[in-house]
Each structure stands twice: as C-alpha cells, then as structure tokens.
C-alpha positions as a Markdown table, in Angstrom:
| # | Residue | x | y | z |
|---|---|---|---|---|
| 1 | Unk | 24.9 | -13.4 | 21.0 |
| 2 | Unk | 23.8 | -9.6 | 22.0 |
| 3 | Unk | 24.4 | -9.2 | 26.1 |
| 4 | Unk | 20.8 | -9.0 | 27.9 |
| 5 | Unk | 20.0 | -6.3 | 29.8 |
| 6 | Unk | 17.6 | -5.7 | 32.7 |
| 7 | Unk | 17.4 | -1.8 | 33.2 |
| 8 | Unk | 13.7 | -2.0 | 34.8 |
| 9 | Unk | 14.3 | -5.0 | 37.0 |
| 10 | Unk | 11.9 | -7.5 | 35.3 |
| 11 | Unk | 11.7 | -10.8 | 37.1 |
| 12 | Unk | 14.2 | -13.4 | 36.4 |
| 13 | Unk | 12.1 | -15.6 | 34.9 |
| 14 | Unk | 11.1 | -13.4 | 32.1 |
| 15 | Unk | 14.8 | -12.6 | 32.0 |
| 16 | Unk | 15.7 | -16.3 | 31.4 |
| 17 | Unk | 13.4 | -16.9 | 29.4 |
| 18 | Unk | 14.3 | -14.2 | 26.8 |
| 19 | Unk | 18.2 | -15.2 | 27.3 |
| 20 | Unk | 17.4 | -18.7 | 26.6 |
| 21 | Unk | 16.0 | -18.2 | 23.1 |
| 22 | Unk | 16.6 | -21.7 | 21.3 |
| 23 | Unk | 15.7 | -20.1 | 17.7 |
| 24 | Unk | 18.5 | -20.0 | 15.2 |
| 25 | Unk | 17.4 | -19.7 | 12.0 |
| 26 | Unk | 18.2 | -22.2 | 9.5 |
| 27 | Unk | 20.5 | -22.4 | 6.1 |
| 28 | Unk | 22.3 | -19.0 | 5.0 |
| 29 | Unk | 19.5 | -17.1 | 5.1 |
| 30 | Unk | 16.1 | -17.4 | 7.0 |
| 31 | Unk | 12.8 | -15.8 | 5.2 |
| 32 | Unk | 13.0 | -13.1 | 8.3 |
| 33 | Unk | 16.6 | -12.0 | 7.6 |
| 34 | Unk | 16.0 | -11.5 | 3.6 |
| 35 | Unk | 13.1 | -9.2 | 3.5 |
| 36 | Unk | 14.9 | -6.9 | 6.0 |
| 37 | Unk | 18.1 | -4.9 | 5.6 |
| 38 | Unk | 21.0 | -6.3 | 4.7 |
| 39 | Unk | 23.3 | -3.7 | 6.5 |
| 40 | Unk | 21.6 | -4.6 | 10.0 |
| 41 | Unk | 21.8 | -8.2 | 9.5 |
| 42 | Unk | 25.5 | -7.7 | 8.5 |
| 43 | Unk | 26.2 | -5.2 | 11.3 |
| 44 | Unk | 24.5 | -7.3 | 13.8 |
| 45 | Unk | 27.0 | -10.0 | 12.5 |
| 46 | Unk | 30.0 | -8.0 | 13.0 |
| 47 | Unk | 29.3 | -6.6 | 16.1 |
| 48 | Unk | 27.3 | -9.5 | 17.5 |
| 49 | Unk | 29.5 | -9.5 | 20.8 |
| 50 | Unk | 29.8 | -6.0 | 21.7 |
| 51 | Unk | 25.6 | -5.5 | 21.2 |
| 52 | Unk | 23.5 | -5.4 | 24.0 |
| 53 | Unk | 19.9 | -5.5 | 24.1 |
| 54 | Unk | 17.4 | -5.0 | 27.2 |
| 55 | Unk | 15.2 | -7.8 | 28.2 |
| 56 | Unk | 12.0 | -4.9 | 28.2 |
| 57 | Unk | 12.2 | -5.0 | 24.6 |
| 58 | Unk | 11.9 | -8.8 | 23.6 |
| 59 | Unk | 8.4 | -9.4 | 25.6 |
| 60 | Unk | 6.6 | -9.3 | 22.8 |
| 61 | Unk | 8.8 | -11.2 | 20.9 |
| 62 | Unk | 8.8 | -13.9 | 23.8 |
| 63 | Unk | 5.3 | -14.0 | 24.0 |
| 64 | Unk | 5.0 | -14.2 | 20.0 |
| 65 | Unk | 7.1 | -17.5 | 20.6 |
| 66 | Unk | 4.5 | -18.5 | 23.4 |
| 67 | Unk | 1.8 | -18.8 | 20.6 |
| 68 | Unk | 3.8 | -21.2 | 18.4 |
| 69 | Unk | 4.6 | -23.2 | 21.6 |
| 70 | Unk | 0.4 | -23.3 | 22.4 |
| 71 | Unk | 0.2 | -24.7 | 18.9 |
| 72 | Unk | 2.5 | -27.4 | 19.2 |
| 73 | Unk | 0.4 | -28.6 | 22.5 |
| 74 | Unk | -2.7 | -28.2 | 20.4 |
| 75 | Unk | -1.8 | -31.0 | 18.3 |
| 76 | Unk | -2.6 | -29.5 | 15.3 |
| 77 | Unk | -0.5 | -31.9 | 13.1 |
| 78 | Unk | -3.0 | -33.9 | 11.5 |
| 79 | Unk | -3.1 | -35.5 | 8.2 |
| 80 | Unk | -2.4 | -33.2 | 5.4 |
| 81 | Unk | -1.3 | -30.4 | 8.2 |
| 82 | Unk | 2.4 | -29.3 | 8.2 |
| 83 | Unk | 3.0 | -27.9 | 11.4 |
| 84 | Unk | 6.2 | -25.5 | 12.5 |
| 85 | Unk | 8.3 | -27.1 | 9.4 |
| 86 | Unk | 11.4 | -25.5 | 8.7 |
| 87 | Unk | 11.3 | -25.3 | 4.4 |
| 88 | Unk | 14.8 | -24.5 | 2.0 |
| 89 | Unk | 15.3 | -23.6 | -1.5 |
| 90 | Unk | 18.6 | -22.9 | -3.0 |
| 91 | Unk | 19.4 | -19.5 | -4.4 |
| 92 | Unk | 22.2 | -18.1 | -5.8 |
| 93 | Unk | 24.2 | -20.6 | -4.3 |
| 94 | Unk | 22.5 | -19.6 | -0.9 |
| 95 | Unk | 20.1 | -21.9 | 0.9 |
| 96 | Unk | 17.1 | -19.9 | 2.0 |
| 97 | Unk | 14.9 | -21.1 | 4.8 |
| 98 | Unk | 11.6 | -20.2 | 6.6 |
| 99 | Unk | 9.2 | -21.8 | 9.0 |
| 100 | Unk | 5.8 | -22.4 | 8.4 |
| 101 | Unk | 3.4 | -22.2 | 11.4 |
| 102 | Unk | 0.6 | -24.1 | 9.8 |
| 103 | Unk | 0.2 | -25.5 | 6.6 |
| 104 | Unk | -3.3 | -27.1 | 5.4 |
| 105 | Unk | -2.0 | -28.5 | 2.2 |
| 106 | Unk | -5.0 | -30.3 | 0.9 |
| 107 | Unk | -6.9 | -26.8 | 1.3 |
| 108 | Unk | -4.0 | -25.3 | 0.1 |
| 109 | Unk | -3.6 | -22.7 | 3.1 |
| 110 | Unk | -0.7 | -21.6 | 4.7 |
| 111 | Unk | -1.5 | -19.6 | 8.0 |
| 112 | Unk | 0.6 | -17.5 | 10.0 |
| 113 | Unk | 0.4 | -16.3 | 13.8 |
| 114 | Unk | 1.2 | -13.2 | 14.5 |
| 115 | Unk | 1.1 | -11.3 | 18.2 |
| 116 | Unk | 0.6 | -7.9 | 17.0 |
| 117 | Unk | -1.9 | -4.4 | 17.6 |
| 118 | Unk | -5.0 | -3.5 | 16.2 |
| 119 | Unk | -3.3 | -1.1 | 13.6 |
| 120 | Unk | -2.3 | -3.8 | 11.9 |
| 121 | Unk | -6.1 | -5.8 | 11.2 |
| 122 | Unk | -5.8 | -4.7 | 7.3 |
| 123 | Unk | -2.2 | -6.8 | 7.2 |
| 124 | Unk | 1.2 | -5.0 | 6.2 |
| 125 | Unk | 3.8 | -4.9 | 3.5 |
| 126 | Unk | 6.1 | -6.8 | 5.5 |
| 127 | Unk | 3.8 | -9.6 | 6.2 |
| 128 | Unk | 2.7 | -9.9 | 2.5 |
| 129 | Unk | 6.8 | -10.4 | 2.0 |
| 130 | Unk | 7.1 | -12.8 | 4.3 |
| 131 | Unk | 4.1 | -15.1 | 3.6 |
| 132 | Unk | 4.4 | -14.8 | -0.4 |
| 133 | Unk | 8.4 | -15.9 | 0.5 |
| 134 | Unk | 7.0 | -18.9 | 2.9 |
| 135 | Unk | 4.5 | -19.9 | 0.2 |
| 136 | Unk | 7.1 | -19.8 | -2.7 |
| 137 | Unk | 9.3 | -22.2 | -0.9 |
| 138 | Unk | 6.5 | -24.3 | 0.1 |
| 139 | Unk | 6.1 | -24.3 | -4.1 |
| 140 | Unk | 10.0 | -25.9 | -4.1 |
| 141 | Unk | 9.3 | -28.4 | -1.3 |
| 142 | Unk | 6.2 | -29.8 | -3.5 |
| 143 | Unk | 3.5 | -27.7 | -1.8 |
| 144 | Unk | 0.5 | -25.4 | -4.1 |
| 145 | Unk | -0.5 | -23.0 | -2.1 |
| 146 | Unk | -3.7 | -20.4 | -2.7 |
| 147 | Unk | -4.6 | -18.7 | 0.0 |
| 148 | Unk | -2.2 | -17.0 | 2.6 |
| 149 | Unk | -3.1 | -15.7 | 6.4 |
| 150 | Unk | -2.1 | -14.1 | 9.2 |
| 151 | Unk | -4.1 | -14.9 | 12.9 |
| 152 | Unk | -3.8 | -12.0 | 14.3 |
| 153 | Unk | -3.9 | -12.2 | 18.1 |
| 154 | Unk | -4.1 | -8.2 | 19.0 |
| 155 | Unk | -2.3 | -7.3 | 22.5 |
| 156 | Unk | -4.0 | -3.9 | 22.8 |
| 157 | Unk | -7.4 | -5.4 | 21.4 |
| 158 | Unk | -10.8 | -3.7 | 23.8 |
| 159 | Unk | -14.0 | -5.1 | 24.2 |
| 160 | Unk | -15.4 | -1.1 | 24.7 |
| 161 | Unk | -13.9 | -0.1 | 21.4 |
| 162 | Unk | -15.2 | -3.3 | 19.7 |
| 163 | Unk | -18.8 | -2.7 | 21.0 |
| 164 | Unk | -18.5 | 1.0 | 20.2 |
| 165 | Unk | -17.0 | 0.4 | 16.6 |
| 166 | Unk | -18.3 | -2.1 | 14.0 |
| 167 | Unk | -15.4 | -1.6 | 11.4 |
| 168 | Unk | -13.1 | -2.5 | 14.9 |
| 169 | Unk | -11.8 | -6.1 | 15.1 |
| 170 | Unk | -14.6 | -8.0 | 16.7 |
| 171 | Unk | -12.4 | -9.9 | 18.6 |
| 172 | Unk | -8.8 | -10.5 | 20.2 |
| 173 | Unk | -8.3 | -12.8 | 17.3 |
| 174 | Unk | -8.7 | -12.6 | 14.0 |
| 175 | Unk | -8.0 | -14.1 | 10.2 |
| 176 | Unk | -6.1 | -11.2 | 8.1 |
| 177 | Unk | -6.0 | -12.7 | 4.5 |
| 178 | Unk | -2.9 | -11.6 | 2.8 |
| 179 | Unk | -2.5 | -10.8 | -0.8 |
| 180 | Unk | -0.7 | -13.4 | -3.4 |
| 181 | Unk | 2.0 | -12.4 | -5.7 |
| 182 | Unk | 2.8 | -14.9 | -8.9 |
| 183 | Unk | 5.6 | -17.7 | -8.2 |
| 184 | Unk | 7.4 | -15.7 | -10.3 |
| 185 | Unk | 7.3 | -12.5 | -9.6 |
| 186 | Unk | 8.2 | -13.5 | -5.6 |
| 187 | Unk | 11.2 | -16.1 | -7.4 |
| 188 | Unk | 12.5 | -12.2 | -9.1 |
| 189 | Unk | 12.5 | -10.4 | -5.6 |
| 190 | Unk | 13.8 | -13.2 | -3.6 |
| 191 | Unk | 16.9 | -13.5 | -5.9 |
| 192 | Unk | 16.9 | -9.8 | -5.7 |
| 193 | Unk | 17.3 | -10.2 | -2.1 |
| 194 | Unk | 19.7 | -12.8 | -1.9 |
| 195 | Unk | 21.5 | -10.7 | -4.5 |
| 196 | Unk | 21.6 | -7.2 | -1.9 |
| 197 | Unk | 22.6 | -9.6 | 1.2 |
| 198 | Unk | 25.2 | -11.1 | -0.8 |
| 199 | Unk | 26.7 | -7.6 | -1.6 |
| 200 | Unk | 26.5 | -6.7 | 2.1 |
| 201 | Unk | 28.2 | -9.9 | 3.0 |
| 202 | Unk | 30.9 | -9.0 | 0.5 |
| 203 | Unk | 31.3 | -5.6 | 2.0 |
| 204 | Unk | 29.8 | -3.3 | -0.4 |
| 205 | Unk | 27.5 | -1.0 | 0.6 |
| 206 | Unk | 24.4 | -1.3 | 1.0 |
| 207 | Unk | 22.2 | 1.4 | 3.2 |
| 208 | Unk | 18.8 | 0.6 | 4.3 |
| 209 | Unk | 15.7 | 2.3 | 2.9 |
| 210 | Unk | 13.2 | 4.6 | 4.5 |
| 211 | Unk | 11.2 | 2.3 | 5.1 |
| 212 | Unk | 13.5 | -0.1 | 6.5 |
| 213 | Unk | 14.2 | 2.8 | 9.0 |
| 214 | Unk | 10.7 | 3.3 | 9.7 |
| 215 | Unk | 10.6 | 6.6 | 8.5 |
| 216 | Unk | 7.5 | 8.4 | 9.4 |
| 217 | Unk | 7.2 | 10.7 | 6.1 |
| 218 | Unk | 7.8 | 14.6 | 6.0 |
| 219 | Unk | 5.0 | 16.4 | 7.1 |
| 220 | Unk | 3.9 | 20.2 | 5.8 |
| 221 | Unk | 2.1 | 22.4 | 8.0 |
| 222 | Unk | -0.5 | 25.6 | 7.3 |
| 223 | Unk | 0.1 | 27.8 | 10.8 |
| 224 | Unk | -1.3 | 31.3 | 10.5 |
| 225 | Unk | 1.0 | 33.6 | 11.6 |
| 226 | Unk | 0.9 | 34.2 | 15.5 |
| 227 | Unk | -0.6 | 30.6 | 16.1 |
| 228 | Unk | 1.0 | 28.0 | 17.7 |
| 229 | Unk | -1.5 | 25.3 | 16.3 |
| 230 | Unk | -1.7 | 24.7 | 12.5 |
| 231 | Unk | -4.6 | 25.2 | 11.2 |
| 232 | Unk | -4.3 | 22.3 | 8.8 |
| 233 | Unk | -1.3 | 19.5 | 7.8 |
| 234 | Unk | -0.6 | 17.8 | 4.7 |
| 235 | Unk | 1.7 | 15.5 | 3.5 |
| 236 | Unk | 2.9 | 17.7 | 0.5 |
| 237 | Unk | 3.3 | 21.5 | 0.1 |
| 238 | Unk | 1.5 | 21.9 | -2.9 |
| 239 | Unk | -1.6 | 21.3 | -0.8 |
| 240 | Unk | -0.7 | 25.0 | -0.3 |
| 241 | Unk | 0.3 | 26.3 | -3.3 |
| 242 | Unk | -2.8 | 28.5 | -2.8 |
| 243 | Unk | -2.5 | 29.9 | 0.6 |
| 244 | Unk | -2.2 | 34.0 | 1.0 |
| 245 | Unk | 1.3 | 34.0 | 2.4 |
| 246 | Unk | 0.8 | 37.1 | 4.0 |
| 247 | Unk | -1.6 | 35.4 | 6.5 |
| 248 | Unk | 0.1 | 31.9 | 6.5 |
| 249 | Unk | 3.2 | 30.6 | 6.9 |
| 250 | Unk | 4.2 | 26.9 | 5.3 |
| 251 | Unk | 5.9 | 25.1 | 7.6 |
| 252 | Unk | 8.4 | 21.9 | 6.6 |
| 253 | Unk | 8.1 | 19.0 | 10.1 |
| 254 | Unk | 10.5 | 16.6 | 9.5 |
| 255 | Unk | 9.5 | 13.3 | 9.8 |
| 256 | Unk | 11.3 | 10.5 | 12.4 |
| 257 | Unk | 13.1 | 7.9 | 11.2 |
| 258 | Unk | 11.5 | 5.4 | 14.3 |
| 259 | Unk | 13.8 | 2.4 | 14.3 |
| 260 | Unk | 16.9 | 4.3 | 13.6 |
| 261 | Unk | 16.3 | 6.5 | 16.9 |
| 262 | Unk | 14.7 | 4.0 | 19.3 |
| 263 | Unk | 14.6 | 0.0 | 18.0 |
| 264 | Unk | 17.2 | -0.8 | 15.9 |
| 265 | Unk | 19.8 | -3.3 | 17.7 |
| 266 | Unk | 22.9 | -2.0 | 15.5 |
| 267 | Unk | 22.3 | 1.8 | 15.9 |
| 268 | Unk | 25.6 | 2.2 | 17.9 |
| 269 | Unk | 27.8 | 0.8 | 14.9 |
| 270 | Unk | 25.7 | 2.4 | 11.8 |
| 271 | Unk | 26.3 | 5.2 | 10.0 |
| 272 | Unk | 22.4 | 5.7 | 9.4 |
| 273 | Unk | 21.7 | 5.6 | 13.2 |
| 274 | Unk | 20.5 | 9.5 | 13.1 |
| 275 | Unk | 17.4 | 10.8 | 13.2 |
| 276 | Unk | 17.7 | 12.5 | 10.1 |
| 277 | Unk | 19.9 | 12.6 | 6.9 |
C-alpha cells in the first residue's frame, strides 16, 4: 500500500477517504491491470512500500468511485440487470477478472461509467480495451453481449460552450458507444497480455510503449529565420521537404513523454522515468 500524501493540506475527510480505498482487484489479474504495462504493475509490486502517492492526485479517481456507489443506491439491479459483478476467466493458467458496472443482458448491453473531460466524448483506445475485455468475459460467464458503452459524466463539461457549439456534448452526461472487436480477436490479445505480464512477473523485461508513457508525438516546426514563432508545425518533416532553406529553418520539438514526467506512481524506480530516450 503506497504512503498518502497531503502536500496542499486537503481536508481530512477527502484524505480518508482516498486512504480508505476498499478496491482490490480480483484473481491474478484484473481487466485494469492487463491492458496497461506490465513493468508498472510489476514495479508498483516490488516497490509497493517505499511508493508514495499525494492525496491531490486521486480526487478524480475518488469521485469516479462516487458514481459506482450512486448506482448501487439507485437500485438499478433489476431483472435481467447485472450490476457491479465482479466476472473471471482462466488464462494461461491465470485467472483474469473485471467488474461490470451495468449489464442489461436481455438487451445485450454492457455500460460503463466513466468520470472523465470533454476530450474524451468520441471514446478512447483504452476504453475500447477495456470494454471489449469486460464483454469477452461476460461471453465466458454465459453472457452475449452486442453493444458496448461508456456514460460519460464530463468534469470540465460548460453550459456556454454547449450553447455556443453544436458538435459540443450537449450535456454533462452522455452515452459514448464503443466499437466491438470479434470474441476472437479480443481472446488473441488478451492471451497476448497475460503472456507480457507473465514475462514481467518472471523478471524479463518488458518496457512500456509510447503510448503507455503517454508520449505526446515529435513535432517539426517551419520558423523563418529571425522569428521566434513558427510560421507553421507539422507532425512530419517531409511536410517541408519543399521549403527554401535559405529563408526557413526546420526545426525538430521533441515530444513529452506525459506520464513518465508527471503521473506515473513508479517513476522513482524505472528506468524509463525520463522525459526522453
């Protein structure tokens, strides 16, 4: 259990609250845990009593547990509703798990509730993952499912933006289908997970990927000579090939490598943990 911090002096509440997290997972591996990297779950393993982590950075995480909690009062469990049920496959030997927030088997839906920010309303990579994962072991436990979603409850969501812009989410909340993948084409990468977590466990090595790292892409920038602005940026330098170099000057920007530098629990104890390669 990583030591909680309380640099900005956040009320004890909030600070007990986050200390007192009663979620542990479930079987070898939770849904979670396999679609990320297998060097920071192992890492965090390792070094799970010398990490330290400050309360200011699991608010959102808290409050994302505050919605599952709302559901639970709701009383959403009705018949033919599976509501925050903890599934498990084997794999490999390992027993995979993931929770389902809600479940509408005889539609066939399986719904997810996500606190998250408006850059998100056209869904993510990660969540198509983790949903294709949940619906995959909902397939093992006896449950077809068609049609996967994220509720999106946006914490930067505004009411001027949303009047201003159509193409903005109308609302705090919103229904973000997410793409399905075959059973068996999310069967091949979950074994292929299980198989790179397995490695990591063993000790070999295993270093996370760009995007696992969050990294922000390498930029190229067109800056006439004498400018301090560019006068345009692209994402490759042959954008450029063209330019009179006697004018221009192409200009490499690195990109960041986000979690790495500022979110990543393990960065003390990882190899990876700078900015750039």
């Amino acid at each position: 259990m990583a030591k909680i911090t309380n640099m900005h002096n956040l009320p004890a509440a909030i600070v007990a609250a986050v200390a007192n997290d009663p979620y542990t997972g479930g079987g070898d591996i939770s849904t979670t845990k396999l679609i990320d990297s297998p060097q920071i779950r192992v890492l965090g393993g390792k070094h799970k009593d010398d990490l330290s982590v400050d309360v200011s950075e699991r608010v959102w995480a808290l409050l994302g547990q505050a919605v599952h909690t709302i559901l639970e009062r709701a009383g959403l469990k009705e018949e033919g509703m599976v509501v925050e049920e903890r599934l498990y496959a084997e794999v490999n030997g390992w027993q995979v798990s993931g929770q389902v927030d809600r479940m509408h088997c005889d539609l066939g839906k399986l719904s997810d509730y996500k606190v998250t920010t408006v850059y998100k309303k056209n869904g993510s990579d990660g969540w198509t993952r983790q949903l294709n994962v949940l619906r995959w072991l909902a397939h093992q436990n006896g449950h077809e499912i068609n049609q996967l979603e994220v509720i999106g409850i946006f914490r930067d969501w505004r009411k001027t933006e949303a009047e201003r812009d159509m193409s903005y989410p109308q609302a705090a909340i919103m229904a973000i289908p997410v793409p399905l993948w075959s059973l068996e084409d999310t069967e091949e990468y979950i074994r292929e997970r299980v198989y790179a977590h397995q490695a990591a466990s063993r000790g070999e090595e295993v270093l996370c990927t760009d995007e696992e790292r969050w990294f922000s892409g390498n930029k190229y920038a067109l800056v006439k000579h004498g400018a301090k602005r560019a006068t345009r940026v692209s994402d490759t330098a042959a954008d450029f090939d063209g330019a009179d170099l006697t004018e221009y000057t192409v200009e490499e920007r690195r990109g960041e490598y986000k979690r790495c530098a500022h979110y990543c629990d393990v960065r003390l104890f990882c190899k990876q943990r700078v900015t750039h390669d």
